[in-house]
Each structure stands twice: as structure tokens, then as C-alpha cells.
């Protein structure tokens, strides 16, 4: 099965780093990981770029401008761009 994994985030790069580290350790990886970012600062983007360099599956960063709490919108945008089943 072709699975896309969506992870939501907002300005907590340390937690995102732990989540991405956990995904790396899975025996069965998703076809792709999509980071649904609800307007995080550049620190999050830098962290994702570092992981992208050697992540074991495609890692995509989908960012939207910070206009208050819109996590559902960020998640829906990621789902819409997912390639998995």
C-alpha cells in the first residue's frame, strides 16, 4: 500500500525533530512524509532541510503564512498534495 504520512507543526522544531527521528526508525516507511506547517519561523524550515538531505523517503514541507491557528487548513493542504492512497 502506498501511504502518505502527514505531520502537523507550528514553531516547535525540537518536537518535530523527535517525530522525524522516530519516522526514520520505522521498519516500514511511508511513501512520503508531508510536513503541514501552520506558519512556523525559519528555524523549522532549516530543520526540515537538514532532514531532507538524508531522509529515507521523500520529505516535503508545506508551509502557509501565520494568520492565527489554522492547523486544519495546513493539514488539508498537505492531504490534497499527497500522492499516497
Tab-separated table of C-alpha atoms in Angstrom:
chain	number	residue	atom	x	y	z
A	1	UNK	CA	0.000	0.000	0.000
A	2	UNK	CA	1.240	3.489	-0.887
A	3	UNK	CA	0.937	5.545	2.325
A	4	UNK	CA	1.482	9.279	2.803
A	5	UNK	CA	2.146	10.443	6.357
A	6	UNK	CA	1.065	13.971	7.319
A	7	UNK	CA	2.691	15.634	10.343
A	8	UNK	CA	1.375	18.998	11.521
A	9	UNK	CA	3.713	21.512	13.150
A	10	UNK	CA	3.899	25.054	14.429
A	11	UNK	CA	7.043	26.636	15.910
A	12	UNK	CA	8.248	23.643	17.915
A	13	UNK	CA	11.274	22.381	15.955
A	14	UNK	CA	12.582	20.255	18.841
A	15	UNK	CA	9.380	18.211	18.884
A	16	UNK	CA	9.371	17.944	15.088
A	17	UNK	CA	12.970	16.724	15.202
A	18	UNK	CA	11.946	13.921	17.590
A	19	UNK	CA	8.985	12.958	15.369
A	20	UNK	CA	11.153	12.860	12.236
A	21	UNK	CA	13.768	10.817	14.098
A	22	UNK	CA	11.063	8.342	15.077
A	23	UNK	CA	9.830	8.063	11.496
A	24	UNK	CA	13.394	7.301	10.345
A	25	UNK	CA	13.486	4.307	12.685
A	26	UNK	CA	10.343	2.627	11.364
A	27	UNK	CA	10.811	-0.741	9.669
A	28	UNK	CA	8.096	0.039	7.149
A	29	UNK	CA	8.397	3.592	5.845
A	30	UNK	CA	5.636	5.650	4.259
A	31	UNK	CA	5.953	6.541	0.582
A	32	UNK	CA	6.334	10.179	1.641
A	33	UNK	CA	6.173	12.427	4.692
A	34	UNK	CA	4.408	15.753	4.377
A	35	UNK	CA	5.021	18.437	6.996
A	36	UNK	CA	1.866	20.564	7.291
A	37	UNK	CA	3.326	23.770	8.716
A	38	UNK	CA	0.908	26.365	10.085
A	39	UNK	CA	3.284	29.320	9.726
A	40	UNK	CA	6.401	28.351	11.687
A	41	UNK	CA	9.504	30.521	11.702
A	42	UNK	CA	12.579	29.864	9.586
A	43	UNK	CA	14.080	27.636	12.308
A	44	UNK	CA	11.578	24.923	11.372
A	45	UNK	CA	12.382	25.247	7.663
A	46	UNK	CA	16.108	24.870	8.379
A	47	UNK	CA	15.464	21.740	10.456
A	48	UNK	CA	13.379	20.191	7.686
A	49	UNK	CA	16.060	20.987	5.085
A	50	UNK	CA	18.645	19.231	7.263
A	51	UNK	CA	16.466	16.122	7.459
A	52	UNK	CA	15.693	16.212	3.727
A	53	UNK	CA	19.376	15.730	2.908
A	54	UNK	CA	19.330	12.091	4.023
A	55	UNK	CA	15.748	11.208	4.902
A	56	UNK	CA	14.892	7.620	3.887
A	57	UNK	CA	11.784	8.690	1.920
A	58	UNK	CA	10.614	11.924	0.283
A	59	UNK	CA	10.093	14.650	2.905
A	60	UNK	CA	8.003	17.623	1.764
A	61	UNK	CA	7.479	20.890	3.619
A	62	UNK	CA	4.110	22.568	3.035
A	63	UNK	CA	4.108	25.969	4.737
A	64	UNK	CA	1.371	28.552	4.997
A	65	UNK	CA	1.553	32.091	6.335
A	66	UNK	CA	0.911	32.511	10.064
A	67	UNK	CA	-2.536	34.088	10.353
A	68	UNK	CA	-3.547	32.557	13.666
A	69	UNK	CA	-4.469	28.964	14.380
A	70	UNK	CA	-5.219	27.311	11.025
A	71	UNK	CA	-3.819	23.832	11.578
A	72	UNK	CA	-6.814	22.217	9.869
A	73	UNK	CA	-6.189	24.250	6.719
A	74	UNK	CA	-2.476	23.336	6.738
A	75	UNK	CA	-3.344	19.663	7.186
A	76	UNK	CA	-5.946	19.775	4.395
A	77	UNK	CA	-3.422	21.371	2.027
A	78	UNK	CA	-0.969	18.582	2.796
A	79	UNK	CA	-3.611	15.908	2.263
A	80	UNK	CA	-4.558	17.486	-1.065
A	81	UNK	CA	-0.948	17.307	-2.257
A	82	UNK	CA	-0.331	13.760	-1.012
A	83	UNK	CA	0.427	11.087	-3.581
A	84	UNK	CA	-0.438	8.104	-1.395
A	85	UNK	CA	-3.641	6.153	-1.246
